[in-house]
PDB file of C-alpha atoms and ligand atoms in Angstrom:
ATOM      1  CA  MET A   1      -3.857 -10.723  18.937  1.00 67.00           C
ATOM      2  CA  ALA A   2      -0.642  -8.871  18.109  1.00 87.00           C
ATOM      3  CA  ILE A   3       0.105  -8.254  14.466  1.00 93.00           C
ATOM      4  CA  GLU A   4       3.407  -9.843  13.496  1.00 95.00           C
ATOM      5  CA  ARG A   5       5.933  -8.520  11.018  1.00 97.00           C
ATOM      6  CA  LEU A   6       6.527 -10.892   8.126  1.00 98.00           C
ATOM      7  CA  SER A   7       9.530 -13.207   8.375  1.00 97.00           C
ATOM      8  CA  ASP A   8      12.233 -12.883   5.693  1.00 97.00           C
ATOM      9  CA  GLU A   9      10.789 -15.917   3.903  1.00 98.00           C
ATOM     10  CA  ALA A  10       7.196 -14.694   4.040  1.00 98.00           C
ATOM     11  CA  ARG A  11       8.275 -11.250   2.829  1.00 98.00           C
ATOM     12  CA  ALA A  12      10.164 -12.730  -0.126  1.00 98.00           C
ATOM     13  CA  ALA A  13       7.115 -14.806  -1.076  1.00 98.00           C
ATOM     14  CA  ALA A  14       4.815 -11.783  -0.782  1.00 98.00           C
ATOM     15  CA  LEU A  15       7.090  -9.600  -2.933  1.00 98.00           C
ATOM     16  CA  ASN A  16       7.277 -12.308  -5.530  1.00 97.00           C
ATOM     17  CA  GLU A  17       3.522 -12.207  -5.765  1.00 97.00           C
ATOM     18  CA  LEU A  18       3.442  -8.363  -5.954  1.00 98.00           C
ATOM     19  CA  PRO A  19       5.827  -7.576  -8.846  1.00 97.00           C
ATOM     20  CA  ASP A  20       4.639  -3.964  -9.167  1.00 97.00           C
ATOM     21  CA  TRP A  21       5.577  -3.151  -5.577  1.00 98.00           C
ATOM     22  CA  THR A  22       9.071  -2.256  -4.334  1.00 98.00           C
ATOM     23  CA  TYR A  23      10.476  -3.157  -0.959  1.00 98.00           C
ATOM     24  CA  ASP A  24      11.708  -0.239   1.158  1.00 98.00           C
ATOM     25  CA  ALA A  25      14.143  -1.817   3.617  1.00 97.00           C
ATOM     26  CA  GLU A  26      14.604   1.368   5.627  1.00 98.00           C
ATOM     27  CA  ARG A  27      10.900   1.471   6.482  1.00 98.00           C
ATOM     28  CA  ASP A  28      10.192  -2.278   6.217  1.00 98.00           C
ATOM     29  CA  ALA A  29       7.442  -1.239   3.831  1.00 98.00           C
ATOM     30  CA  ILE A  30       6.264  -1.711   0.258  1.00 98.00           C
ATOM     31  CA  THR A  31       5.772   1.162  -2.156  1.00 98.00           C
ATOM     32  CA  ARG A  32       4.135   1.696  -5.506  1.00 98.00           C
ATOM     33  CA  ARG A  33       3.671   4.702  -7.771  1.00 98.00           C
ATOM     34  CA  TYR A  34       0.385   4.927  -9.680  1.00 98.00           C
ATOM     35  CA  THR A  35       0.050   7.296 -12.644  1.00 98.00           C
ATOM     36  CA  PHE A  36      -3.277   8.383 -14.103  1.00 97.00           C
ATOM     37  CA  ALA A  37      -4.524  10.483 -17.002  1.00 98.00           C
ATOM     38  CA  ASP A  38      -5.082  13.550 -14.830  1.00 98.00           C
ATOM     39  CA  PHE A  39      -5.756  14.799 -11.298  1.00 98.00           C
ATOM     40  CA  SER A  40      -9.404  13.814 -11.391  1.00 98.00           C
ATOM     41  CA  ALA A  41      -8.572  10.173 -12.098  1.00 98.00           C
ATOM     42  CA  ALA A  42      -5.835  10.165  -9.440  1.00 98.00           C
ATOM     43  CA  PHE A  43      -8.113  11.653  -6.814  1.00 98.00           C
ATOM     44  CA  GLY A  44     -10.939   9.280  -7.731  1.00 98.00           C
ATOM     45  CA  PHE A  45      -8.534   6.404  -7.141  1.00 98.00           C
ATOM     46  CA  MET A  46      -7.546   7.873  -3.764  1.00 98.00           C
ATOM     47  CA  ALA A  47     -11.206   8.161  -2.766  1.00 98.00           C
ATOM     48  CA  ARG A  48     -11.772   4.485  -3.567  1.00 98.00           C
ATOM     49  CA  VAL A  49      -8.631   3.461  -1.689  1.00 98.00           C
ATOM     50  CA  ALA A  50      -9.737   5.582   1.280  1.00 98.00           C
ATOM     51  CA  LEU A  51     -13.005   3.626   1.487  1.00 98.00           C
ATOM     52  CA  LEU A  52     -11.106   0.329   1.363  1.00 97.00           C
ATOM     53  CA  ALA A  53      -8.664   1.550   4.005  1.00 98.00           C
ATOM     54  CA  GLU A  54     -11.418   2.584   6.400  1.00 98.00           C
ATOM     55  CA  LYS A  55     -13.189  -0.723   5.967  1.00 97.00           C
ATOM     56  CA  ALA A  56      -9.968  -2.651   6.628  1.00 97.00           C
ATOM     57  CA  ASP A  57      -8.827  -0.242   9.367  1.00 98.00           C
ATOM     58  CA  HIS A  58      -5.506  -0.176   7.570  1.00 98.00           C
ATOM     59  CA  HIS A  59      -4.305   3.100   6.093  1.00 98.00           C
ATOM     60  CA  PRO A  60      -1.673   3.948   3.510  1.00 98.00           C
ATOM     61  CA  GLU A  61       1.011   6.591   3.811  1.00 98.00           C
ATOM     62  CA  TRP A  62       0.706   8.393   0.516  1.00 98.00           C
ATOM     63  CA  SER A  63       1.154  11.568  -1.448  1.00 98.00           C
ATOM     64  CA  ASN A  64      -0.364  12.983  -4.587  1.00 98.00           C
ATOM     65  CA  VAL A  65       1.056  15.335  -7.194  1.00 98.00           C
ATOM     66  CA  TRP A  66      -1.428  16.024 -10.014  1.00 98.00           C
ATOM     67  CA  ASN A  67      -1.800  12.657 -11.830  1.00 98.00           C
ATOM     68  CA  ARG A  68       0.557  10.709  -9.580  1.00 98.00           C
ATOM     69  CA  VAL A  69      -0.127   8.855  -6.342  1.00 98.00           C
ATOM     70  CA  ASP A  70       2.769   7.406  -4.320  1.00 98.00           C
ATOM     71  CA  VAL A  71       1.647   4.748  -1.859  1.00 98.00           C
ATOM     72  CA  LEU A  72       3.646   3.259   1.022  1.00 98.00           C
ATOM     73  CA  LEU A  73       2.248   0.389   3.063  1.00 98.00           C
ATOM     74  CA  THR A  74       3.584  -0.667   6.428  1.00 98.00           C
ATOM     75  CA  THR A  75       1.898  -1.728   9.653  1.00 98.00           C
ATOM     76  CA  HIS A  76       2.474   0.797  12.413  1.00 97.00           C
ATOM     77  CA  ASP A  77       1.122  -1.574  15.065  1.00 96.00           C
ATOM     78  CA  ALA A  78       3.709  -4.185  14.028  1.00 97.00           C
ATOM     79  CA  GLY A  79       6.633  -1.817  13.369  1.00 97.00           C
ATOM     80  CA  GLY A  80       6.992  -3.078   9.811  1.00 98.00           C
ATOM     81  CA  LEU A  81       5.557  -5.075   6.972  1.00 98.00           C
ATOM     82  CA  SER A  82       2.758  -7.511   7.813  1.00 98.00           C
ATOM     83  CA  GLU A  83       0.149  -9.613   6.077  1.00 98.00           C
ATOM     84  CA  ARG A  84      -2.207  -6.625   6.353  1.00 98.00           C
ATOM     85  CA  ASP A  85      -0.013  -4.671   3.935  1.00 98.00           C
ATOM     86  CA  VAL A  86       0.039  -7.530   1.466  1.00 98.00           C
ATOM     87  CA  LYS A  87      -3.760  -7.771   1.591  1.00 98.00           C
ATOM     88  CA  MET A  88      -4.114  -4.016   1.141  1.00 98.00           C
ATOM     89  CA  ALA A  89      -1.662  -4.001  -1.794  1.00 98.00           C
ATOM     90  CA  ARG A  90      -3.715  -6.690  -3.518  1.00 98.00           C
ATOM     91  CA  ALA A  91      -6.949  -4.794  -2.840  1.00 97.00           C
ATOM     92  CA  ILE A  92      -5.500  -1.524  -4.185  1.00 98.00           C
ATOM     93  CA  ASP A  93      -4.155  -3.268  -7.276  1.00 96.00           C
ATOM     94  CA  SER A  94      -7.573  -4.732  -7.972  1.00 94.00           C
ATOM     95  CA  LEU A  95      -8.992  -1.166  -8.093  1.00 92.00           C
ATOM     96  CA  SER A  96      -6.458   0.205 -10.531  1.00 74.00           C
ATOM     97  CA  SER A  97      -6.606  -2.512 -13.178  1.00 60.00           C
TER      98      SER A  97
HETATM   99  N1  LIG B 101      -2.828   1.621   9.382  1.00 71.18           N
HETATM  100  C1  LIG B 101      -1.605   1.128   9.238  1.00 71.18           C
HETATM  101  N2  LIG B 101      -0.982   1.247   8.060  1.00 71.18           N
HETATM  102  N3  LIG B 101      -0.985   0.529  10.251  1.00 71.18           N
HETATM  103  C2  LIG B 101      -1.554   0.376  11.442  1.00 71.18           C
HETATM  104  O1  LIG B 101      -0.949  -0.184  12.354  1.00 71.18           O
HETATM  105  C3  LIG B 101      -2.865   0.884  11.618  1.00 71.18           C
HETATM  106  C4  LIG B 101      -3.476   1.534  10.528  1.00 71.18           C
HETATM  107  N4  LIG B 101      -3.497   0.758  12.749  1.00 71.18           N
HETATM  108  N5  LIG B 101      -4.686   2.082  10.673  1.00 71.18           N
HETATM  109  C5  LIG B 101      -4.873   1.091  12.932  1.00 71.18           C
HETATM  110  C6  LIG B 101      -5.349   2.149  11.951  1.00 71.18           C
HETATM  111  C7  LIG B 101      -5.028   1.478  14.397  1.00 71.18           C
HETATM  112  O2  LIG B 101      -4.329   2.653  14.681  1.00 71.18           O
HETATM  113  C8  LIG B 101      -6.466   1.596  14.820  1.00 71.18           C
HETATM  114  C9  LIG B 101      -6.587   2.072  16.228  1.00 71.18           C
HETATM  115  O3  LIG B 101      -7.059   0.334  14.682  1.00 71.18           O
END
């Protein structure tokens, strides 16, 4: 079954439930910056997210600079934000808190 982009209403509801994430209208994506004590903690977080992403077959676009990890979630197969991104955002948040 095709993965659908979220409707405007569904997106608004999802963002309301993910206050730490920012909507990127240009990409139809959500983004969040995570900051850690040092590189080791940041990379440990990335390793745990990588395992989640493989299991879900849903992968973040991200970058790392020392203690910082910038994450962008969008669904390539849908051409924008989908329920998969919302689920992944929740799963990532549950790792970092
Ligand atoms: N990750 C993301 N973010 N979006 C996708 O559409 C996507 C993915 N598709 N990971 C998956 C892999 C797809 O390419 C494979 C073939 O299932």
